[in-house]
Amino acid sequence: MKKIVASAMMLAALASCSTEKEETPQIDAENVRTAIVPNADIESNVIGRAAVEGTSFAEGTDVFRLSAFESATEPAENWTAAGAEAFENVQVNCAASGSLALAAPKYYPPTGADAQKLWFYAYAPAANGTYTNGDGATKPSVRYTITGQEDIMTGKVTGANGFGGVAKGETQKHPAFRFSHLLKKITFKVKAGDTFDAGSNTTVTQIVVRNVKTSASLNVVDGTLAFDGEADGSLTLAGGSTTITAAGASVPGCLMFEPGTTFTVSVTAGGVTYADATVTLTGTDAGEAGVSHEVTLTFHRSGIVPTAEIVAWTSGDDAGVDIQ
């Protein structure tokens, strides 16, 4: 998975969740067992609701989902959460203090010679996804309908020896997840070409990416995202009434969709919908998962011409399209 760098805007009022490991044991007094307290960061960047800046989770509920399978060794076939401590798709919340906690408390297996261990798998977001439990040799999965606003990510911590409980008085090690992005991200900038009247105060009200696949299934264990169906869907980004100027202006928001180096875009500006233009992404890692491109749409009297560069999650080349 590619390393990625920070992008997008974060609400300043939201507190970031710490990536430091929580080492303080939380003891279930009756069973003398330690509660599971996950730690997480994002592969040098962004989670969630239309891509929020940072390497950690913002304060909120249901920031990601967590599953744990119980086994003496790392599971290879049995993906049924049938063990006493096993669980699937449990909501994880982030407090204002930065701590992560399971919405429903779960505990490590008890210690002992025959003790089982836990192997952890996580994904985000849960919104707009339908989770299917693991069943025997079938791994758990999440079915998504892509709208362009899902920052789909996965992370797993199996460890060299899994995670078992510790004896009373010892320090419990908790899983620390590193999430990776599975989609590419596209942001847009609009500007006036030499033949376009930049003083007309023409505004872009809508950008549509066409001919994309909008159905995908996430393999929670493997961390892979498979797209299916026909590439006949459309993703829409409201233009925020962005004025077309000679200097250029960034359109608020972004679209996140299937990795790939080409896609088709149409633009509505000044009440006119301009004909489709093809965007070709170039440069190192162009169009790959975890890579963000800024596409500049240059307006001319007869249409638009796009160009693009890689920005945000990873550094690289721009892209552009002339709109004629």
PDB file of C-alpha atoms in Angstrom:
ATOM      1  CA  MET A   1       0.000   0.000   0.000  1.00  0.00           C
ATOM      2  CA  LYS A   2       1.390   3.436  -0.931  1.00  0.00           C
ATOM      3  CA  LYS A   3       2.437   5.898   1.716  1.00  0.00           C
ATOM      4  CA  ILE A   4       0.302   9.015   1.713  1.00  0.00           C
ATOM      5  CA  VAL A   5       0.565  12.582   2.945  1.00  0.00           C
ATOM      6  CA  ALA A   6      -2.002  14.966   4.511  1.00  0.00           C
ATOM      7  CA  SER A   7      -4.804  16.676   2.540  1.00  0.00           C
ATOM      8  CA  ALA A   8      -8.323  18.183   2.664  1.00  0.00           C
ATOM      9  CA  MET A   9      -9.843  20.375   5.408  1.00  0.00           C
ATOM     10  CA  MET A  10     -10.545  19.333   8.997  1.00  0.00           C
ATOM     11  CA  LEU A  11     -13.073  21.034  11.259  1.00  0.00           C
ATOM     12  CA  ALA A  12     -10.818  22.863  13.675  1.00  0.00           C
ATOM     13  CA  ALA A  13     -13.191  22.399  16.566  1.00  0.00           C
ATOM     14  CA  LEU A  14     -12.860  18.630  16.470  1.00  0.00           C
ATOM     15  CA  ALA A  15     -10.237  17.014  18.661  1.00  0.00           C
ATOM     16  CA  SER A  16      -7.824  14.518  17.108  1.00  0.00           C
ATOM     17  CA  CYS A  17      -7.578  11.010  18.472  1.00  0.00           C
ATOM     18  CA  SER A  18      -4.125  10.124  19.625  1.00  0.00           C
ATOM     19  CA  THR A  19      -2.026   7.518  17.859  1.00  0.00           C
ATOM     20  CA  GLU A  20      -0.069   6.836  21.039  1.00  0.00           C
ATOM     21  CA  LYS A  21      -0.509   3.341  22.410  1.00  0.00           C
ATOM     22  CA  GLU A  22      -2.715   2.927  25.438  1.00  0.00           C
ATOM     23  CA  GLU A  23      -0.781   0.781  27.921  1.00  0.00           C
ATOM     24  CA  THR A  24      -2.910   1.222  31.060  1.00  0.00           C
ATOM     25  CA  PRO A  25      -4.748  -2.029  31.832  1.00  0.00           C
ATOM     26  CA  GLN A  26      -8.517  -1.816  32.224  1.00  0.00           C
ATOM     27  CA  ILE A  27      -9.527  -4.714  34.446  1.00  0.00           C
ATOM     28  CA  ASP A  28     -12.814  -6.558  34.550  1.00  0.00           C
ATOM     29  CA  ALA A  29     -12.734  -7.146  38.314  1.00  0.00           C
ATOM     30  CA  GLU A  30     -14.983 -10.210  38.265  1.00  0.00           C
ATOM     31  CA  ASN A  31     -13.037 -12.113  35.611  1.00  0.00           C
ATOM     32  CA  VAL A  32      -9.669 -10.404  36.148  1.00  0.00           C
ATOM     33  CA  ARG A  33      -9.396  -9.764  32.423  1.00  0.00           C
ATOM     34  CA  THR A  34      -8.316  -6.718  30.437  1.00  0.00           C
ATOM     35  CA  ALA A  35     -10.706  -4.759  28.232  1.00  0.00           C
ATOM     36  CA  ILE A  36      -9.698  -4.266  24.593  1.00  0.00           C
ATOM     37  CA  VAL A  37      -8.583  -0.664  23.916  1.00  0.00           C
ATOM     38  CA  PRO A  38      -7.543  -0.241  20.253  1.00  0.00           C
ATOM     39  CA  ASN A  39      -5.153   2.413  18.964  1.00  0.00           C
ATOM     40  CA  ALA A  40      -5.200   3.666  15.383  1.00  0.00           C
ATOM     41  CA  ASP A  41      -3.722   6.088  12.907  1.00  0.00           C
ATOM     42  CA  ILE A  42      -4.142   6.614   9.202  1.00  0.00           C
ATOM     43  CA  GLU A  43      -1.364   5.944   6.731  1.00  0.00           C
ATOM     44  CA  SER A  44      -0.094   9.504   6.932  1.00  0.00           C
ATOM     45  CA  ASN A  45      -3.541  10.890   6.236  1.00  0.00           C
ATOM     46  CA  VAL A  46      -7.296  10.944   5.967  1.00  0.00           C
ATOM     47  CA  ILE A  47     -10.418   9.225   7.284  1.00  0.00           C
ATOM     48  CA  GLY A  48     -13.985   9.319   6.796  1.00  0.00           C
ATOM     49  CA  ARG A  49     -16.679  11.629   5.865  1.00  0.00           C
ATOM     50  CA  ALA A  50     -15.499  13.115   2.569  1.00  0.00           C
ATOM     51  CA  ALA A  51     -11.843  12.988   3.625  1.00  0.00           C
ATOM     52  CA  VAL A  52     -10.871  14.870   6.766  1.00  0.00           C
ATOM     53  CA  GLU A  53      -7.311  16.073   7.279  1.00  0.00           C
ATOM     54  CA  GLY A  54      -4.933  14.376   9.652  1.00  0.00           C
ATOM     55  CA  THR A  55      -3.216  11.169  10.625  1.00  0.00           C
ATOM     56  CA  SER A  56      -5.733  10.371  13.351  1.00  0.00           C
ATOM     57  CA  PHE A  57      -9.449  10.123  13.937  1.00  0.00           C
ATOM     58  CA  ALA A  58     -11.610  13.117  14.835  1.00  0.00           C
ATOM     59  CA  GLU A  59     -13.838  13.047  17.882  1.00  0.00           C
ATOM     60  CA  GLY A  60     -17.064  11.203  17.147  1.00  0.00           C
ATOM     61  CA  THR A  61     -18.980   7.959  17.249  1.00  0.00           C
ATOM     62  CA  ASP A  62     -18.494   5.043  14.877  1.00  0.00           C
ATOM     63  CA  VAL A  63     -15.130   6.216  13.514  1.00  0.00           C
ATOM     64  CA  PHE A  64     -14.335   2.679  12.413  1.00  0.00           C
ATOM     65  CA  ARG A  65     -15.498  -0.926  12.897  1.00  0.00           C
ATOM     66  CA  LEU A  66     -13.524  -3.735  14.518  1.00  0.00           C
ATOM     67  CA  SER A  67     -13.694  -7.543  14.272  1.00  0.00           C
ATOM     68  CA  ALA A  68     -11.661 -10.112  16.213  1.00  0.00           C
ATOM     69  CA  PHE A  69     -11.339 -13.829  15.558  1.00  0.00           C
ATOM     70  CA  GLU A  70     -10.211 -16.231  18.258  1.00  0.00           C
ATOM     71  CA  SER A  71      -7.605 -18.862  17.503  1.00  0.00           C
ATOM     72  CA  ALA A  72      -4.400 -20.331  18.888  1.00  0.00           C
ATOM     73  CA  THR A  73      -2.628 -19.314  15.654  1.00  0.00           C
ATOM     74  CA  GLU A  74      -3.451 -16.736  12.987  1.00  0.00           C
ATOM     75  CA  PRO A  75      -6.691 -17.817  11.282  1.00  0.00           C
ATOM     76  CA  ALA A  76      -6.405 -19.264   7.807  1.00  0.00           C
ATOM     77  CA  GLU A  77      -9.826 -20.800   7.156  1.00  0.00           C
ATOM     78  CA  ASN A  78     -12.238 -20.497  10.060  1.00  0.00           C
ATOM     79  CA  TRP A  79     -13.762 -17.006   9.823  1.00  0.00           C
ATOM     80  CA  THR A  80     -16.727 -17.682  12.086  1.00  0.00           C
ATOM     81  CA  ALA A  81     -16.639 -15.539  15.226  1.00  0.00           C
ATOM     82  CA  ALA A  82     -17.629 -18.489  17.391  1.00  0.00           C
ATOM     83  CA  GLY A  83     -15.018 -18.212  20.154  1.00  0.00           C
ATOM     84  CA  ALA A  84     -15.994 -16.939  23.579  1.00  0.00           C
ATOM     85  CA  GLU A  85     -14.109 -13.661  23.045  1.00  0.00           C
ATOM     86  CA  ALA A  86     -14.534 -13.355  19.257  1.00  0.00           C
ATOM     87  CA  PHE A  87     -16.727 -10.608  17.780  1.00  0.00           C
ATOM     88  CA  GLU A  88     -17.514  -8.912  14.480  1.00  0.00           C
ATOM     89  CA  ASN A  89     -18.256  -5.394  13.251  1.00  0.00           C
ATOM     90  CA  VAL A  90     -18.194  -3.666  16.646  1.00  0.00           C
ATOM     91  CA  GLN A  91     -18.400   0.127  16.557  1.00  0.00           C
ATOM     92  CA  VAL A  92     -15.368   2.111  17.770  1.00  0.00           C
ATOM     93  CA  ASN A  93     -15.848   5.619  19.169  1.00  0.00           C
ATOM     94  CA  CYS A  94     -13.350   8.440  19.657  1.00  0.00           C
ATOM     95  CA  ALA A  95     -13.631  10.686  22.732  1.00  0.00           C
ATOM     96  CA  ALA A  96     -12.692  14.359  22.916  1.00  0.00           C
ATOM     97  CA  SER A  97      -9.644  13.318  24.950  1.00  0.00           C
ATOM     98  CA  GLY A  98      -8.379  11.328  21.987  1.00  0.00           C
ATOM     99  CA  SER A  99      -9.007   7.855  23.370  1.00  0.00           C
ATOM    100  CA  LEU A 100     -10.619   5.095  21.335  1.00  0.00           C
ATOM    101  CA  ALA A 101     -13.142   2.728  22.889  1.00  0.00           C
ATOM    102  CA  LEU A 102     -15.408  -0.052  21.682  1.00  0.00           C
ATOM    103  CA  ALA A 103     -19.091   0.870  21.883  1.00  0.00           C
ATOM    104  CA  ALA A 104     -19.726  -2.566  23.424  1.00  0.00           C
ATOM    105  CA  PRO A 105     -16.890  -3.565  25.817  1.00  0.00           C
ATOM    106  CA  LYS A 106     -14.938  -6.665  24.812  1.00  0.00           C
ATOM    107  CA  TYR A 107     -12.161  -8.507  26.656  1.00  0.00           C
ATOM    108  CA  TYR A 108      -9.045 -10.469  25.847  1.00  0.00           C
ATOM    109  CA  PRO A 109      -9.176 -14.222  26.384  1.00  0.00           C
ATOM    110  CA  PRO A 110      -8.170 -15.388  29.868  1.00  0.00           C
ATOM    111  CA  THR A 111      -4.614 -16.506  30.486  1.00  0.00           C
ATOM    112  CA  GLY A 112      -3.612 -20.132  30.814  1.00  0.00           C
ATOM    113  CA  ALA A 113      -1.838 -22.956  29.077  1.00  0.00           C
ATOM    114  CA  ASP A 114      -4.710 -23.550  26.657  1.00  0.00           C
ATOM    115  CA  ALA A 115      -5.609 -19.876  26.170  1.00  0.00           C
ATOM    116  CA  GLN A 116      -6.742 -18.705  22.749  1.00  0.00           C
ATOM    117  CA  LYS A 117      -5.653 -15.426  21.187  1.00  0.00           C
ATOM    118  CA  LEU A 118      -7.373 -12.666  19.215  1.00  0.00           C
ATOM    119  CA  TRP A 119      -6.546 -11.540  15.687  1.00  0.00           C
ATOM    120  CA  PHE A 120      -7.915  -8.104  14.754  1.00  0.00           C
ATOM    121  CA  TYR A 121      -9.290  -6.630  11.500  1.00  0.00           C
ATOM    122  CA  ALA A 122     -10.776  -3.136  11.014  1.00  0.00           C
ATOM    123  CA  TYR A 123     -12.340  -1.015   8.297  1.00  0.00           C
ATOM    124  CA  ALA A 124     -13.949   2.383   7.734  1.00  0.00           C
ATOM    125  CA  PRO A 125     -16.423   3.823   7.104  1.00  0.00           C
ATOM    126  CA  ALA A 126     -19.439   1.808   8.194  1.00  0.00           C
ATOM    127  CA  ALA A 127     -21.795   4.355   6.638  1.00  0.00           C
ATOM    128  CA  ASN A 128     -23.186   3.354   3.235  1.00  0.00           C
ATOM    129  CA  GLY A 129     -21.766  -0.137   3.693  1.00  0.00           C
ATOM    130  CA  THR A 130     -23.492  -3.470   4.367  1.00  0.00           C
ATOM    131  CA  TYR A 131     -21.435  -5.871   6.497  1.00  0.00           C
ATOM    132  CA  THR A 132     -21.648  -9.633   5.984  1.00  0.00           C
ATOM    133  CA  ASN A 133     -20.307 -11.839   8.784  1.00  0.00           C
ATOM    134  CA  GLY A 134     -17.579 -14.352   8.148  1.00  0.00           C
ATOM    135  CA  ASP A 135     -18.756 -17.943   7.762  1.00  0.00           C
ATOM    136  CA  GLY A 136     -16.282 -20.812   7.785  1.00  0.00           C
ATOM    137  CA  ALA A 137     -13.940 -20.339   4.830  1.00  0.00           C
ATOM    138  CA  THR A 138     -15.802 -17.170   3.737  1.00  0.00           C
ATOM    139  CA  LYS A 139     -14.158 -14.009   5.048  1.00  0.00           C
ATOM    140  CA  PRO A 140     -16.241 -11.074   6.313  1.00  0.00           C
ATOM    141  CA  SER A 141     -17.009  -8.426   3.723  1.00  0.00           C
ATOM    142  CA  VAL A 142     -18.641  -5.023   3.290  1.00  0.00           C
ATOM    143  CA  ARG A 143     -20.730  -4.130   0.249  1.00  0.00           C
ATOM    144  CA  TYR A 144     -20.562  -0.443  -0.742  1.00  0.00           C
ATOM    145  CA  THR A 145     -22.518   1.743  -3.095  1.00  0.00           C
ATOM    146  CA  ILE A 146     -19.980   4.400  -4.086  1.00  0.00           C
ATOM    147  CA  THR A 147     -21.213   8.013  -4.064  1.00  0.00           C
ATOM    148  CA  GLY A 148     -17.775   9.621  -4.242  1.00  0.00           C
ATOM    149  CA  GLN A 149     -17.778  10.593  -0.554  1.00  0.00           C
ATOM    150  CA  GLU A 150     -16.651   7.284   1.015  1.00  0.00           C
ATOM    151  CA  ASP A 151     -13.009   7.277   2.125  1.00  0.00           C
ATOM    152  CA  ILE A 152     -12.795   3.470   2.266  1.00  0.00           C
ATOM    153  CA  MET A 153      -9.893   2.191   4.362  1.00  0.00           C
ATOM    154  CA  THR A 154      -8.765  -0.978   6.102  1.00  0.00           C
ATOM    155  CA  GLY A 155      -6.242  -1.930   8.733  1.00  0.00           C
ATOM    156  CA  LYS A 156      -5.361  -5.127  10.544  1.00  0.00           C
ATOM    157  CA  VAL A 157      -3.223  -6.119  13.491  1.00  0.00           C
ATOM    158  CA  THR A 158      -2.567  -9.824  13.734  1.00  0.00           C
ATOM    159  CA  GLY A 159       0.804  -9.495  15.460  1.00  0.00           C
ATOM    160  CA  ALA A 160       3.485 -12.162  15.448  1.00  0.00           C
ATOM    161  CA  ASN A 161       1.631 -14.196  18.047  1.00  0.00           C
ATOM    162  CA  GLY A 162      -1.836 -12.657  18.261  1.00  0.00           C
ATOM    163  CA  PHE A 163      -3.199 -10.917  21.352  1.00  0.00           C
ATOM    164  CA  GLY A 164      -3.945 -12.936  24.447  1.00  0.00           C
ATOM    165  CA  GLY A 165      -4.740 -11.885  27.990  1.00  0.00           C
ATOM    166  CA  VAL A 166      -1.988 -11.239  30.530  1.00  0.00           C
ATOM    167  CA  ALA A 167      -1.650 -12.242  34.152  1.00  0.00           C
ATOM    168  CA  LYS A 168      -2.955  -9.846  36.779  1.00  0.00           C
ATOM    169  CA  GLY A 169      -0.513  -7.017  37.384  1.00  0.00           C
ATOM    170  CA  GLU A 170       1.147  -7.301  33.966  1.00  0.00           C
ATOM    171  CA  THR A 171       0.807  -4.704  31.197  1.00  0.00           C
ATOM    172  CA  GLN A 172      -1.605  -5.580  28.406  1.00  0.00           C
ATOM    173  CA  LYS A 173      -0.480  -4.774  24.862  1.00  0.00           C
ATOM    174  CA  HIS A 174      -3.258  -3.422  22.668  1.00  0.00           C
ATOM    175  CA  PRO A 175      -3.589  -3.548  18.860  1.00  0.00           C
ATOM    176  CA  ALA A 176      -2.408  -0.403  17.020  1.00  0.00           C
ATOM    177  CA  PHE A 177      -3.910  -0.115  13.550  1.00  0.00           C
ATOM    178  CA  ARG A 178      -2.472   1.639  10.482  1.00  0.00           C
ATOM    179  CA  PHE A 179      -5.273   2.360   8.022  1.00  0.00           C
ATOM    180  CA  SER A 180      -4.680   2.583   4.260  1.00  0.00           C
ATOM    181  CA  HIS A 181      -6.844   4.281   1.605  1.00  0.00           C
ATOM    182  CA  LEU A 182      -8.322   2.045  -1.097  1.00  0.00           C
ATOM    183  CA  LEU A 183      -9.629   4.728  -3.495  1.00  0.00           C
ATOM    184  CA  LYS A 184      -8.093   7.578  -5.458  1.00  0.00           C
ATOM    185  CA  LYS A 185      -9.179  11.127  -4.667  1.00  0.00           C
ATOM    186  CA  ILE A 186      -9.919  13.873  -7.200  1.00  0.00           C
ATOM    187  CA  THR A 187     -10.194  17.571  -6.418  1.00  0.00           C
ATOM    188  CA  PHE A 188     -10.960  20.241  -9.002  1.00  0.00           C
ATOM    189  CA  LYS A 189      -9.837  23.753  -9.894  1.00  0.00           C
ATOM    190  CA  VAL A 190     -11.518  25.944 -12.518  1.00  0.00           C
ATOM    191  CA  LYS A 191      -9.928  28.793 -14.467  1.00  0.00           C
ATOM    192  CA  ALA A 192     -10.550  30.968 -17.513  1.00  0.00           C
ATOM    193  CA  GLY A 193      -8.528  30.472 -20.689  1.00  0.00           C
ATOM    194  CA  ASP A 194      -7.480  33.302 -23.009  1.00  0.00           C
ATOM    195  CA  THR A 195     -10.707  33.145 -25.033  1.00  0.00           C
ATOM    196  CA  PHE A 196     -13.050  32.971 -22.036  1.00  0.00           C
ATOM    197  CA  ASP A 197     -14.521  36.148 -20.504  1.00  0.00           C
ATOM    198  CA  ALA A 198     -13.104  36.010 -16.972  1.00  0.00           C
ATOM    199  CA  GLY A 199     -15.060  39.146 -16.058  1.00  0.00           C
ATOM    200  CA  SER A 200     -18.446  37.554 -16.691  1.00  0.00           C
ATOM    201  CA  ASN A 201     -18.652  36.135 -13.136  1.00  0.00           C
ATOM    202  CA  THR A 202     -19.636  32.754 -14.552  1.00  0.00           C
ATOM    203  CA  THR A 203     -19.860  30.159 -11.771  1.00  0.00           C
ATOM    204  CA  VAL A 204     -19.444  26.389 -11.804  1.00  0.00           C
ATOM    205  CA  THR A 205     -22.393  24.753 -10.063  1.00  0.00           C
ATOM    206  CA  GLN A 206     -21.796  21.060 -10.771  1.00  0.00           C
ATOM    207  CA  ILE A 207     -19.067  18.652 -11.852  1.00  0.00           C
ATOM    208  CA  VAL A 208     -19.984  15.103 -12.860  1.00  0.00           C
ATOM    209  CA  VAL A 209     -17.586  12.182 -13.304  1.00  0.00           C
ATOM    210  CA  ARG A 210     -19.185   9.708 -15.684  1.00  0.00           C
ATOM    211  CA  ASN A 211     -18.804   6.071 -16.660  1.00  0.00           C
ATOM    212  CA  VAL A 212     -17.537   4.768 -13.330  1.00  0.00           C
ATOM    213  CA  LYS A 213     -18.294   1.634 -11.325  1.00  0.00           C
ATOM    214  CA  THR A 214     -20.288   2.401  -8.197  1.00  0.00           C
ATOM    215  CA  SER A 215     -20.578  -1.080  -6.676  1.00  0.00           C
ATOM    216  CA  ALA A 216     -17.705  -2.571  -4.692  1.00  0.00           C
ATOM    217  CA  SER A 217     -17.043  -5.261  -2.080  1.00  0.00           C
ATOM    218  CA  LEU A 218     -14.424  -4.898   0.654  1.00  0.00           C
ATOM    219  CA  ASN A 219     -12.650  -8.022   1.920  1.00  0.00           C
ATOM    220  CA  VAL A 220     -12.163  -7.063   5.568  1.00  0.00           C
ATOM    221  CA  VAL A 221      -9.448  -9.660   6.241  1.00  0.00           C
ATOM    222  CA  ASP A 222      -7.369  -9.195   3.085  1.00  0.00           C
ATOM    223  CA  GLY A 223      -7.911  -5.427   2.938  1.00  0.00           C
ATOM    224  CA  THR A 224      -8.816  -5.507  -0.753  1.00  0.00           C
ATOM    225  CA  LEU A 225     -11.624  -3.673  -2.548  1.00  0.00           C
ATOM    226  CA  ALA A 226     -13.145  -5.323  -5.645  1.00  0.00           C
ATOM    227  CA  PHE A 227     -15.379  -3.360  -8.013  1.00  0.00           C
ATOM    228  CA  ASP A 228     -18.088  -5.078 -10.020  1.00  0.00           C
ATOM    229  CA  GLY A 229     -20.918  -4.285 -12.392  1.00  0.00           C
ATOM    230  CA  GLU A 230     -20.874  -2.017 -15.426  1.00  0.00           C
ATOM    231  CA  ALA A 231     -18.944   1.242 -15.564  1.00  0.00           C
ATOM    232  CA  ASP A 232     -22.113   3.216 -16.220  1.00  0.00           C
ATOM    233  CA  GLY A 233     -22.488   5.183 -12.976  1.00  0.00           C
ATOM    234  CA  SER A 234     -22.027   8.887 -12.306  1.00  0.00           C
ATOM    235  CA  LEU A 235     -20.600  10.766  -9.319  1.00  0.00           C
ATOM    236  CA  THR A 236     -21.602  14.382  -8.723  1.00  0.00           C
ATOM    237  CA  LEU A 237     -19.729  17.159  -6.955  1.00  0.00           C
ATOM    238  CA  ALA A 238     -21.622  20.380  -6.285  1.00  0.00           C
ATOM    239  CA  GLY A 239     -19.536  23.281  -7.554  1.00  0.00           C
ATOM    240  CA  GLY A 240     -20.311  25.525  -4.606  1.00  0.00           C
ATOM    241  CA  SER A 241     -20.957  28.366  -7.100  1.00  0.00           C
ATOM    242  CA  THR A 242     -17.217  28.622  -7.752  1.00  0.00           C
ATOM    243  CA  THR A 243     -16.446  31.622  -9.976  1.00  0.00           C
ATOM    244  CA  ILE A 244     -14.256  31.002 -13.034  1.00  0.00           C
ATOM    245  CA  THR A 245     -11.320  33.444 -12.890  1.00  0.00           C
ATOM    246  CA  ALA A 246      -8.081  33.911 -14.828  1.00  0.00           C
ATOM    247  CA  ALA A 247      -6.099  33.022 -11.702  1.00  0.00           C
ATOM    248  CA  GLY A 248      -8.144  29.899 -11.062  1.00  0.00           C
ATOM    249  CA  ALA A 249     -10.261  28.860  -8.082  1.00  0.00           C
ATOM    250  CA  SER A 250     -10.533  25.576  -6.178  1.00  0.00           C
ATOM    251  CA  VAL A 251     -13.912  23.839  -6.113  1.00  0.00           C
ATOM    252  CA  PRO A 252     -14.934  22.789  -2.581  1.00  0.00           C
ATOM    253  CA  GLY A 253     -14.927  19.068  -1.792  1.00  0.00           C
ATOM    254  CA  CYS A 254     -13.641  16.036  -3.654  1.00  0.00           C
ATOM    255  CA  LEU A 255     -14.680  12.768  -5.278  1.00  0.00           C
ATOM    256  CA  MET A 256     -13.186   9.398  -4.291  1.00  0.00           C
ATOM    257  CA  PHE A 257     -13.638   6.449  -6.632  1.00  0.00           C
ATOM    258  CA  GLU A 258     -12.048   3.428  -8.309  1.00  0.00           C
ATOM    259  CA  PRO A 259      -8.300   3.666  -9.005  1.00  0.00           C
ATOM    260  CA  GLY A 260      -7.371   4.205 -12.651  1.00  0.00           C
ATOM    261  CA  THR A 261      -5.628   6.756 -14.870  1.00  0.00           C
ATOM    262  CA  THR A 262      -8.535   7.991 -17.028  1.00  0.00           C
ATOM    263  CA  PHE A 263     -12.086   9.163 -16.466  1.00  0.00           C
ATOM    264  CA  THR A 264     -14.724  11.353 -18.115  1.00  0.00           C
ATOM    265  CA  VAL A 265     -15.945  14.649 -16.678  1.00  0.00           C
ATOM    266  CA  SER A 266     -18.673  17.139 -17.570  1.00  0.00           C
ATOM    267  CA  VAL A 267     -19.199  20.563 -16.037  1.00  0.00           C
ATOM    268  CA  THR A 268     -22.208  22.839 -15.574  1.00  0.00           C
ATOM    269  CA  ALA A 269     -21.293  26.528 -15.496  1.00  0.00           C
ATOM    270  CA  GLY A 270     -23.443  29.592 -16.050  1.00  0.00           C
ATOM    271  CA  GLY A 271     -26.432  27.357 -16.647  1.00  0.00           C
ATOM    272  CA  VAL A 272     -24.643  25.548 -19.506  1.00  0.00           C
ATOM    273  CA  THR A 273     -23.518  21.906 -19.330  1.00  0.00           C
ATOM    274  CA  TYR A 274     -20.278  21.504 -21.263  1.00  0.00           C
ATOM    275  CA  ALA A 275     -19.608  18.362 -23.269  1.00  0.00           C
ATOM    276  CA  ASP A 276     -17.746  15.454 -21.717  1.00  0.00           C
ATOM    277  CA  ALA A 277     -13.962  15.727 -21.564  1.00  0.00           C
ATOM    278  CA  THR A 278     -11.484  12.932 -20.890  1.00  0.00           C
ATOM    279  CA  VAL A 279      -9.036  13.347 -18.013  1.00  0.00           C
ATOM    280  CA  THR A 280      -5.765  11.402 -18.204  1.00  0.00           C
ATOM    281  CA  LEU A 281      -3.710  11.202 -15.018  1.00  0.00           C
ATOM    282  CA  THR A 282       0.065  10.953 -15.388  1.00  0.00           C
ATOM    283  CA  GLY A 283       3.135  10.790 -13.192  1.00  0.00           C
ATOM    284  CA  THR A 284       4.415   8.442 -10.528  1.00  0.00           C
ATOM    285  CA  ASP A 285       1.627   6.362  -8.956  1.00  0.00           C
ATOM    286  CA  ALA A 286      -0.948   8.113 -11.161  1.00  0.00           C
ATOM    287  CA  GLY A 287      -4.498   7.082 -10.358  1.00  0.00           C
ATOM    288  CA  GLU A 288      -3.509   4.557  -7.704  1.00  0.00           C
ATOM    289  CA  ALA A 289      -5.254   3.950  -4.391  1.00  0.00           C
ATOM    290  CA  GLY A 290      -4.224   6.536  -1.815  1.00  0.00           C
ATOM    291  CA  VAL A 291      -3.177   9.054  -4.472  1.00  0.00           C
ATOM    292  CA  SER A 292      -4.920  12.420  -4.871  1.00  0.00           C
ATOM    293  CA  HIS A 293      -4.951  14.417  -8.101  1.00  0.00           C
ATOM    294  CA  GLU A 294      -6.017  18.029  -8.567  1.00  0.00           C
ATOM    295  CA  VAL A 295      -7.676  18.412 -11.966  1.00  0.00           C
ATOM    296  CA  THR A 296      -7.698  21.894 -13.482  1.00  0.00           C
ATOM    297  CA  LEU A 297     -10.604  22.589 -15.817  1.00  0.00           C
ATOM    298  CA  THR A 298      -9.623  25.427 -18.177  1.00  0.00           C
ATOM    299  CA  PHE A 299     -12.583  27.111 -19.872  1.00  0.00           C
ATOM    300  CA  HIS A 300     -12.391  28.340 -23.461  1.00  0.00           C
ATOM    301  CA  ARG A 301     -15.044  29.873 -25.630  1.00  0.00           C
ATOM    302  CA  SER A 302     -15.846  26.515 -27.197  1.00  0.00           C
ATOM    303  CA  GLY A 303     -15.349  24.138 -24.260  1.00  0.00           C
ATOM    304  CA  ILE A 304     -13.070  22.844 -21.474  1.00  0.00           C
ATOM    305  CA  VAL A 305      -9.656  21.195 -21.404  1.00  0.00           C
ATOM    306  CA  PRO A 306      -8.609  19.317 -18.232  1.00  0.00           C
ATOM    307  CA  THR A 307      -5.111  18.991 -16.798  1.00  0.00           C
ATOM    308  CA  ALA A 308      -4.161  17.224 -13.556  1.00  0.00           C
ATOM    309  CA  GLU A 309      -1.495  16.906 -10.894  1.00  0.00           C
ATOM    310  CA  ILE A 310      -1.027  14.600  -7.944  1.00  0.00           C
ATOM    311  CA  VAL A 311      -1.581  16.494  -4.693  1.00  0.00           C
ATOM    312  CA  ALA A 312      -2.557  15.816  -1.104  1.00  0.00           C
ATOM    313  CA  TRP A 313      -2.408  12.140  -0.095  1.00  0.00           C
ATOM    314  CA  THR A 314       0.713  11.745  -2.321  1.00  0.00           C
ATOM    315  CA  SER A 315       2.861  14.335  -4.137  1.00  0.00           C
ATOM    316  CA  GLY A 316       3.124  14.211  -7.927  1.00  0.00           C
ATOM    317  CA  ASP A 317       1.833  15.550 -11.234  1.00  0.00           C
ATOM    318  CA  ASP A 318      -1.140  17.815 -11.954  1.00  0.00           C
ATOM    319  CA  ALA A 319      -3.693  17.170 -14.666  1.00  0.00           C
ATOM    320  CA  GLY A 320      -5.823  19.522 -16.711  1.00  0.00           C
ATOM    321  CA  VAL A 321      -8.604  19.634 -19.282  1.00  0.00           C
ATOM    322  CA  ASP A 322      -9.455  22.485 -21.638  1.00  0.00           C
ATOM    323  CA  ILE A 323     -13.171  23.163 -21.865  1.00  0.00           C
ATOM    324  CA  GLN A 324     -13.928  24.365 -25.380  1.00  0.00           C
TER     325      GLN A 324
END
